[in-house]
Short mmCIF file of C-alpha atoms and ligand atoms in Angstrom, two decimals:
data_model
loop_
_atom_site.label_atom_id
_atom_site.label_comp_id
_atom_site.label_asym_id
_atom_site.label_seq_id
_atom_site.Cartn_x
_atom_site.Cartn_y
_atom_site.Cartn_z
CA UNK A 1 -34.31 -6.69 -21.81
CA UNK A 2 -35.63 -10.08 -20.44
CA UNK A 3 -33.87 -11.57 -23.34
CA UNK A 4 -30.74 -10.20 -22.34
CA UNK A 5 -31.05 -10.83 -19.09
CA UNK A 6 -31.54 -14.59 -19.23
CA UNK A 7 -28.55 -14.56 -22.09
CA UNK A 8 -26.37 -12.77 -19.27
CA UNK A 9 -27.48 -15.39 -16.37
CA UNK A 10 -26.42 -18.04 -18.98
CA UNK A 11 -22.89 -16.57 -19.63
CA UNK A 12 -22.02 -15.70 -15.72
CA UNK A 13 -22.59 -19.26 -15.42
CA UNK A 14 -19.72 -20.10 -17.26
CA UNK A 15 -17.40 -17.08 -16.60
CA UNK A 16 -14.48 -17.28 -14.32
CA UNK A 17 -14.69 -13.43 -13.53
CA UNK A 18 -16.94 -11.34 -13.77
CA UNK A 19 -15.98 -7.20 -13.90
CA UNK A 20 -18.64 -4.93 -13.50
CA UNK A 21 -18.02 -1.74 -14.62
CA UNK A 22 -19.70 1.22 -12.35
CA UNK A 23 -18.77 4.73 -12.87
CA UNK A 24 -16.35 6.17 -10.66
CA UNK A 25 -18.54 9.45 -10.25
CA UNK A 26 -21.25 7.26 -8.72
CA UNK A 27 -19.99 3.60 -8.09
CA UNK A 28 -23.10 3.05 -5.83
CA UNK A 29 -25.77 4.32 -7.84
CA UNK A 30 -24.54 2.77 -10.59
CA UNK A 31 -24.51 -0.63 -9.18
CA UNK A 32 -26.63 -3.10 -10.80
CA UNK A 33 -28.60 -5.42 -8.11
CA UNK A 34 -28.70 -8.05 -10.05
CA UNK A 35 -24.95 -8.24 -11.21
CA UNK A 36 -24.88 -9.14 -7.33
CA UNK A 37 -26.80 -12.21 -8.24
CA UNK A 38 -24.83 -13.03 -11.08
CA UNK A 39 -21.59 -13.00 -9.11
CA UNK A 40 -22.34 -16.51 -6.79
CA UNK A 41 -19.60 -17.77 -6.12
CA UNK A 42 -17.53 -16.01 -8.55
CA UNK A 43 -14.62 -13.45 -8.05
CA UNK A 44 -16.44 -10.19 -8.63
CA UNK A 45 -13.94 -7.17 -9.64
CA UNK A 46 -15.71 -3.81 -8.89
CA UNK A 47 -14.18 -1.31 -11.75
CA UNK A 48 -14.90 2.48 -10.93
CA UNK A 49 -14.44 3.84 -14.62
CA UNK A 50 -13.91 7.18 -15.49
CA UNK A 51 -12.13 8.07 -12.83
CA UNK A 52 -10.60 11.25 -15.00
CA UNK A 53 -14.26 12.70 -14.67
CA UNK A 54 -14.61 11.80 -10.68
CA UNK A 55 -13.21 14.01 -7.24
CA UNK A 56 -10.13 12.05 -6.48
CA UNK A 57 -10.96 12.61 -3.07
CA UNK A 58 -14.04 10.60 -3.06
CA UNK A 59 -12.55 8.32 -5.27
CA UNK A 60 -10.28 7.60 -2.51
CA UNK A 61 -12.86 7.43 0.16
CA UNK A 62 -15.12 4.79 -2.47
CA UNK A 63 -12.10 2.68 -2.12
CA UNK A 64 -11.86 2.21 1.04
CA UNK A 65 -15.35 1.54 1.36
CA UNK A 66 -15.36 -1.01 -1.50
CA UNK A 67 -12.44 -2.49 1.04
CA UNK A 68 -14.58 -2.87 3.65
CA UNK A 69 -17.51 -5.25 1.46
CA UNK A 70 -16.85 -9.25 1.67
CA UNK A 71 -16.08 -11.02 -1.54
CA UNK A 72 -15.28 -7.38 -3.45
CA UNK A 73 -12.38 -6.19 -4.94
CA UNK A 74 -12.10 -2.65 -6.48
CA UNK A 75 -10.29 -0.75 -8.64
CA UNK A 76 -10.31 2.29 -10.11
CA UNK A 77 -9.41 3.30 -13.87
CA UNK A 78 -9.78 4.98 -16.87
CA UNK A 79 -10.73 2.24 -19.60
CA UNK A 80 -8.98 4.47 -22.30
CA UNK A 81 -5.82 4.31 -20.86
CA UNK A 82 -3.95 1.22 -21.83
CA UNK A 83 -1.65 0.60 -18.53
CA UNK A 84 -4.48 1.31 -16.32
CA UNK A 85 -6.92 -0.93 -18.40
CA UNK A 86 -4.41 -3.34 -18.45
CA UNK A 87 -3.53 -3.21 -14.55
CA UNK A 88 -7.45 -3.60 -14.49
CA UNK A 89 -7.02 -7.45 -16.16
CA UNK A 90 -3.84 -7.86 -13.93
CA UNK A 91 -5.87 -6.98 -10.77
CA UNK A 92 -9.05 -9.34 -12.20
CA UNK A 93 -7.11 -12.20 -12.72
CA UNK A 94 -4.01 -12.66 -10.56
CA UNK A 95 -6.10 -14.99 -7.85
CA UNK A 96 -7.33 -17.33 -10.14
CA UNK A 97 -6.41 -20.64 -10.12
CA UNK A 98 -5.70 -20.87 -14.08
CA UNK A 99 -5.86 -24.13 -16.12
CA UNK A 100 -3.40 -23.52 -19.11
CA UNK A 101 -4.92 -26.42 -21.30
CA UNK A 102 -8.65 -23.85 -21.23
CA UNK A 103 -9.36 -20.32 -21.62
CA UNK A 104 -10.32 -17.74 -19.04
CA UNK A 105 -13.59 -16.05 -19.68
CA UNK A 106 -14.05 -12.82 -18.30
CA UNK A 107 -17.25 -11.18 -18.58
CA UNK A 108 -17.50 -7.74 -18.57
CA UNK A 109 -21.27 -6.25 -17.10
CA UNK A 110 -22.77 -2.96 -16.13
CA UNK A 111 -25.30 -0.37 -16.81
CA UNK A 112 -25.03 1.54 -20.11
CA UNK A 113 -22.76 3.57 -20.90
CA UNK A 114 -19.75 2.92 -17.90
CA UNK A 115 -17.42 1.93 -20.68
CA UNK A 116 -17.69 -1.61 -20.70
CA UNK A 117 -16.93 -1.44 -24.85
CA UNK A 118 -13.90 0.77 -24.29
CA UNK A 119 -12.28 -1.33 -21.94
CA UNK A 120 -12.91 -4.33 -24.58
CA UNK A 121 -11.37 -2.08 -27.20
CA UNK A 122 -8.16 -1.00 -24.95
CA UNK A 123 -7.50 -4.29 -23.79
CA UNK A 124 -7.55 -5.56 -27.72
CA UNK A 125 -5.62 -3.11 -28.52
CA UNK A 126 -8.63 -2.34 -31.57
CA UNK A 127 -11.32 -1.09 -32.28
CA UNK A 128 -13.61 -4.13 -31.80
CA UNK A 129 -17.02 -2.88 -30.66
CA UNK A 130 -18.71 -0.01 -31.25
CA UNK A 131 -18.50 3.07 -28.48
CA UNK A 132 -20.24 6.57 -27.76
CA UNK A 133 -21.44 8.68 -25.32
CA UNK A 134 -25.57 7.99 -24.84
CA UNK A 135 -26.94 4.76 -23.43
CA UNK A 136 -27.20 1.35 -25.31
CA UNK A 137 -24.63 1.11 -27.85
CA UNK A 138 -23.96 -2.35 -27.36
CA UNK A 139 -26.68 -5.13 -28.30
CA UNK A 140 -25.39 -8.04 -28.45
CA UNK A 141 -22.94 -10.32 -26.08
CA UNK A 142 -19.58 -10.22 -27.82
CA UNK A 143 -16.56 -12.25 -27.74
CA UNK A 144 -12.74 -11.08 -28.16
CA UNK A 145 -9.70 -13.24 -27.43
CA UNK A 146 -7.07 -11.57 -25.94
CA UNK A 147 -3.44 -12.94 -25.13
CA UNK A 148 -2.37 -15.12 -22.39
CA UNK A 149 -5.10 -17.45 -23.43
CA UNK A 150 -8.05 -14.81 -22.19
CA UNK A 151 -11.49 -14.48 -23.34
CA UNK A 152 -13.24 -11.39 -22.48
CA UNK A 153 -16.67 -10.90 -23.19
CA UNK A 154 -18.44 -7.58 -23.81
CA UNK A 155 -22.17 -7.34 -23.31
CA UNK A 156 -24.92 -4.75 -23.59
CA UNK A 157 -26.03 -2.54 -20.61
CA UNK A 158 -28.24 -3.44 -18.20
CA UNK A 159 -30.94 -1.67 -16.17
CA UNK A 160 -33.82 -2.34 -14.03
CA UNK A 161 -37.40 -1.16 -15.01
CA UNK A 162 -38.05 0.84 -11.40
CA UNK A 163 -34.81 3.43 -10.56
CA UNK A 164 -35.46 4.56 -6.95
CA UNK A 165 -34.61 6.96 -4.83
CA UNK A 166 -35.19 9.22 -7.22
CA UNK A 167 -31.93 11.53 -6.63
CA UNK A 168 -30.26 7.78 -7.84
CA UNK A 169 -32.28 8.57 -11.16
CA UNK A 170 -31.32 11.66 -11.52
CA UNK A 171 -27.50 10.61 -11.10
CA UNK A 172 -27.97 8.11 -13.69
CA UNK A 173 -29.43 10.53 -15.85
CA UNK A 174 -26.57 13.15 -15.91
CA UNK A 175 -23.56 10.89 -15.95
CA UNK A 176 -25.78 8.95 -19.42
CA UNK A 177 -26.37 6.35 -18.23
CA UNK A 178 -30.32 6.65 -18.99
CA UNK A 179 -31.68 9.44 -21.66
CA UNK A 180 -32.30 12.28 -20.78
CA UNK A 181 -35.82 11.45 -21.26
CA UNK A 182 -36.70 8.86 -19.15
CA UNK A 183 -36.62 11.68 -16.12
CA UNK A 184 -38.15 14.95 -16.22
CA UNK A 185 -34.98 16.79 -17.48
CA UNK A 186 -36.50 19.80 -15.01
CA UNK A 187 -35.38 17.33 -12.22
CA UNK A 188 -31.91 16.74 -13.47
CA UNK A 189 -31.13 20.47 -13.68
CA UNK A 190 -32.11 20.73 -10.20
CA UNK A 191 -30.01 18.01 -9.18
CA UNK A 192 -27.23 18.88 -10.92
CA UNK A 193 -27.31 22.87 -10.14
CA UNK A 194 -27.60 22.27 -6.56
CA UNK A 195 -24.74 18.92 -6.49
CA UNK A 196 -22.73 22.50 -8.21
CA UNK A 197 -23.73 24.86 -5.70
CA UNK A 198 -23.38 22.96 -3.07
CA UNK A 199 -20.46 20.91 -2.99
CA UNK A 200 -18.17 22.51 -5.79
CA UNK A 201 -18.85 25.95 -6.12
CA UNK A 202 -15.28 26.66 -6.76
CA UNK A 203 -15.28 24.73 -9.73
CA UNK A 204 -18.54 25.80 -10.67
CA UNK A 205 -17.42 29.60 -10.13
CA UNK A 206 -14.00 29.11 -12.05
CA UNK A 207 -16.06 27.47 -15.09
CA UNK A 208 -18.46 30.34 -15.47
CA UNK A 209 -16.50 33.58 -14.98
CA UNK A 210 -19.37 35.48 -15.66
CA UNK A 211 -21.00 34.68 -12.25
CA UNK A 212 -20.11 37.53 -9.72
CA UNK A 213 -21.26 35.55 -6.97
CA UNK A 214 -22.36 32.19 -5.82
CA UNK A 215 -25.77 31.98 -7.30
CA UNK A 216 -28.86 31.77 -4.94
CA UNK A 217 -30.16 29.18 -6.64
CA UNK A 218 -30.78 26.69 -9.96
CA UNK A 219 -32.82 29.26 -11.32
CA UNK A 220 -30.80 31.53 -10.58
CA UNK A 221 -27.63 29.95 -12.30
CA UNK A 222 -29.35 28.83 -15.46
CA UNK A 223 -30.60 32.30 -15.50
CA UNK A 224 -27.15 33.30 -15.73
CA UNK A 225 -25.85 30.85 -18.00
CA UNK A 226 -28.43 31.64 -20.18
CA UNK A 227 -27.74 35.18 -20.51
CA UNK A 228 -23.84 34.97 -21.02
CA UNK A 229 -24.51 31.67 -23.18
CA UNK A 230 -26.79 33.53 -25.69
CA UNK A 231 -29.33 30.79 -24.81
CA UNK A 232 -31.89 33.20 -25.19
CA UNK A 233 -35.75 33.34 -27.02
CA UNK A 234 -37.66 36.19 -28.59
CA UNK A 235 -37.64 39.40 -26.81
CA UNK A 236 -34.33 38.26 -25.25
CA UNK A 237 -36.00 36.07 -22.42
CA UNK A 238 -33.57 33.22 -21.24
CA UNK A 239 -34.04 29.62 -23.22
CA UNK A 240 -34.21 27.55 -20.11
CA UNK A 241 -33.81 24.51 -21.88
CA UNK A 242 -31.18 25.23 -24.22
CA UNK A 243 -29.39 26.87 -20.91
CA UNK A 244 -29.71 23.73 -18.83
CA UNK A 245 -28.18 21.88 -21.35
CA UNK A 246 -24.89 23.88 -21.28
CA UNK A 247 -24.63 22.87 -17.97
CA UNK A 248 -25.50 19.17 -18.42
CA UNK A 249 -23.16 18.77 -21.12
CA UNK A 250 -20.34 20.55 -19.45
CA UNK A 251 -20.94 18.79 -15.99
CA UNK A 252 -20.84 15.23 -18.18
CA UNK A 253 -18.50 15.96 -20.09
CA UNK A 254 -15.87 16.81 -17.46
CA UNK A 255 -15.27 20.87 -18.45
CA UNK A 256 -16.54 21.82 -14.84
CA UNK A 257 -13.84 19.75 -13.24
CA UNK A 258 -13.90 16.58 -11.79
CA UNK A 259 -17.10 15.74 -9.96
CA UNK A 260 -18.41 13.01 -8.24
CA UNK A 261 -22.33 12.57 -7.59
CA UNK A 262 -22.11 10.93 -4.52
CA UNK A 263 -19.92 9.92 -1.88
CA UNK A 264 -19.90 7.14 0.35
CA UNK A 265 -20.98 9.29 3.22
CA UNK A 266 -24.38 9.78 1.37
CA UNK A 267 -24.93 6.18 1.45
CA UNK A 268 -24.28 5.64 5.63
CA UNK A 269 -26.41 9.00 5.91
CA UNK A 270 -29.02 7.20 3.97
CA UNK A 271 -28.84 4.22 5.86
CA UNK A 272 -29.22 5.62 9.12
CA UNK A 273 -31.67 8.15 8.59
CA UNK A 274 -33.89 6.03 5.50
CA UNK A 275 -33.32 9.52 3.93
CA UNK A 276 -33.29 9.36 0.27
CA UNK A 277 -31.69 13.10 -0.43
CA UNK A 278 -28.44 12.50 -0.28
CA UNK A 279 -27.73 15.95 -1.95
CA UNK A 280 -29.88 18.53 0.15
N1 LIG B 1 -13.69 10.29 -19.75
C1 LIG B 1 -13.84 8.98 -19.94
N2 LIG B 1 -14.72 8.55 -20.86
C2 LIG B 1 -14.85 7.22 -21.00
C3 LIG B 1 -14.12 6.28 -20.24
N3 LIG B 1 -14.51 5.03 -20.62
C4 LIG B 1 -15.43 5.21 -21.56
N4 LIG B 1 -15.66 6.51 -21.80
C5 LIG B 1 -16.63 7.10 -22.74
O1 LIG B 1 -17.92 6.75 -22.26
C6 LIG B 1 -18.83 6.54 -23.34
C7 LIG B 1 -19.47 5.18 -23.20
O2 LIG B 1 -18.48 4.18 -23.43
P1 LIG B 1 -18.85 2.71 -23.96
O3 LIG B 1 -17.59 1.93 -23.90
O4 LIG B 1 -19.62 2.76 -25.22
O5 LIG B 1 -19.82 2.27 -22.77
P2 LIG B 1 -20.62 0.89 -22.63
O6 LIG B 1 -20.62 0.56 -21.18
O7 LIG B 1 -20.08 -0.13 -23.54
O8 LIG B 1 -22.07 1.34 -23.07
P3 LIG B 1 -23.33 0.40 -23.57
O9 LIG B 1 -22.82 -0.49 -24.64
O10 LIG B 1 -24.30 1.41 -24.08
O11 LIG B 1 -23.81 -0.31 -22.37
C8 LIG B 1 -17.99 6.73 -24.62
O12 LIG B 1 -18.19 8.05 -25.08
C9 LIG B 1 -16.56 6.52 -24.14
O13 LIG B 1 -15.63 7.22 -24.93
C10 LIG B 1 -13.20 6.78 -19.27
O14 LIG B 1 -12.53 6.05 -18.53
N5 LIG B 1 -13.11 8.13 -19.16
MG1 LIG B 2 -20.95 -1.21 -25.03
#
């Protein structure tokens, strides 16, 4: 990680753009501090991926609250889809003071797993690097020329060793971002039963028709998806575990609807009241 880290310092230096790629479910949370640092005096391109798999509606309201930050311009997109990926390199580059005779380099950074690759690949119009759906698929810087004399420059994930608040963890943890190891999966369920419950229960009730009612609580919904799920151990007690991860999977995949982890009211809330639970 230190490796990379001192590879991607050395790169920024020499990019004219930098795009870092945040997921549009949870473009604060999945903000990397020290992409921030890599940025000086650069133009730094917020791009909330995914934005099939995030709430409009707070899409909307992320936007104009990436408006409102100096030196930050924001889109949103879905890195699969070739207009929008390439009204992503439109939006990156149409400030910048371009030299024919030499290149543009455009480095693309994030976290794992915000689609960083995918973007490379749409935008080349090929597979070039590899892609998939768990953290870390990427290793090593890579370099693809595109046309209009472009370089863009792929590069592996990157985190930071101490993820706090927690509920920023467990965010992380559901959208991939981080395994589903590194936090106590008991947590994540939790946090992403009660994100369910509480702010989409229409969704959440239109997904899983066996529900009668609004469940009472996590338990009580993984209880539920257990038993219609066939999740279920000897003497026909409910697999929590195996249950759990119907909903994960479902929730990250996008079959629930689309669902965004936070909002940017959760981060003013936070701010004013040093609470760190923005989902309770
Ligand atoms: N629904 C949806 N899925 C996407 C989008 N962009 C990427 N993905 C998926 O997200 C997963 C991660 O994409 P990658 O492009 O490998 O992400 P990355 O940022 O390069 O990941 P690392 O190399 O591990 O840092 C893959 O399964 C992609 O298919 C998007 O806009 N919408
Ligand atoms: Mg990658």
């Amino acid at each position: 990680m230190l490796e990379t880290k001192k590879l991607l310092q050395k790169s920024a230096a020499k990019a004219d753009v930098i795009l870092e790629i945040l997921d549009a479910r949870l473009p604060k949370a999945s903000e990397n501090p020290l992409v921030n640092r890599l940025c000086q005096n650069k133009t730094q391109v917020k791009i909330l991926n995914k934005m099939d798999l995030a709430d409009p509606k707070i899409t909307a309201q992320w936007m104009d609250y990436f408006k409102k930050e100096r030196n930050v311009r924001a889109i949103a997109i879905n890195a699969a889809d070739k207009s929008l990926a390439a009204a992503a390199l439109e939006f990156a580059t149409r400030d910048i003071q371009r030299n024919r005779a030499r290149k543009l380099k455009l480095m693309v950074v994030g976290i794992p797993n915000t689609g960083k690759s995918t973007l490379l690949n749409t935008l080349a119009g090929k597979k070039i690097a590899r892609t998939g759906n768990v953290p870390a698929i990427t290793r090593h810087q890579q370099r693809t020329s595109l046309k209009n004399n472009i370089d863009i420059y792929d590069t592996p994930g990157i985190l930071w060793p101490v993820i706090e608040p927690e509920q920023r963890a467990y965010a992380l943890a559901v959208s991939g971002a981080i395994s589903d190891t590194a936090v106590d999966y008991q947590d994540i369920v939790c946090f992403a039963a009660n994100l369910l419950m509480k702010r989409y229960p229409e969704l959440l009730m239109a997904r899983y028709r066996f529900l009668d009612r609004l469940p009472g609580d996590e338990t009580d919904l993984i209880e539920q998806i257990g038993a219609a799920r066939g999740c279920l151990k000897s003497k026909g007690r409910v697999d929590y575990q195996k249950a759990a991860g119907v909903l994960i999977q479902d929730l990250r995949s996008g079959k629930i609807g689309r669902i965004s982890f936070e909002t940017p009211f959760d981060i003013s809330s936070d701010e004013e009241e040093n609470s760190v639970h923005p989902f309770v």
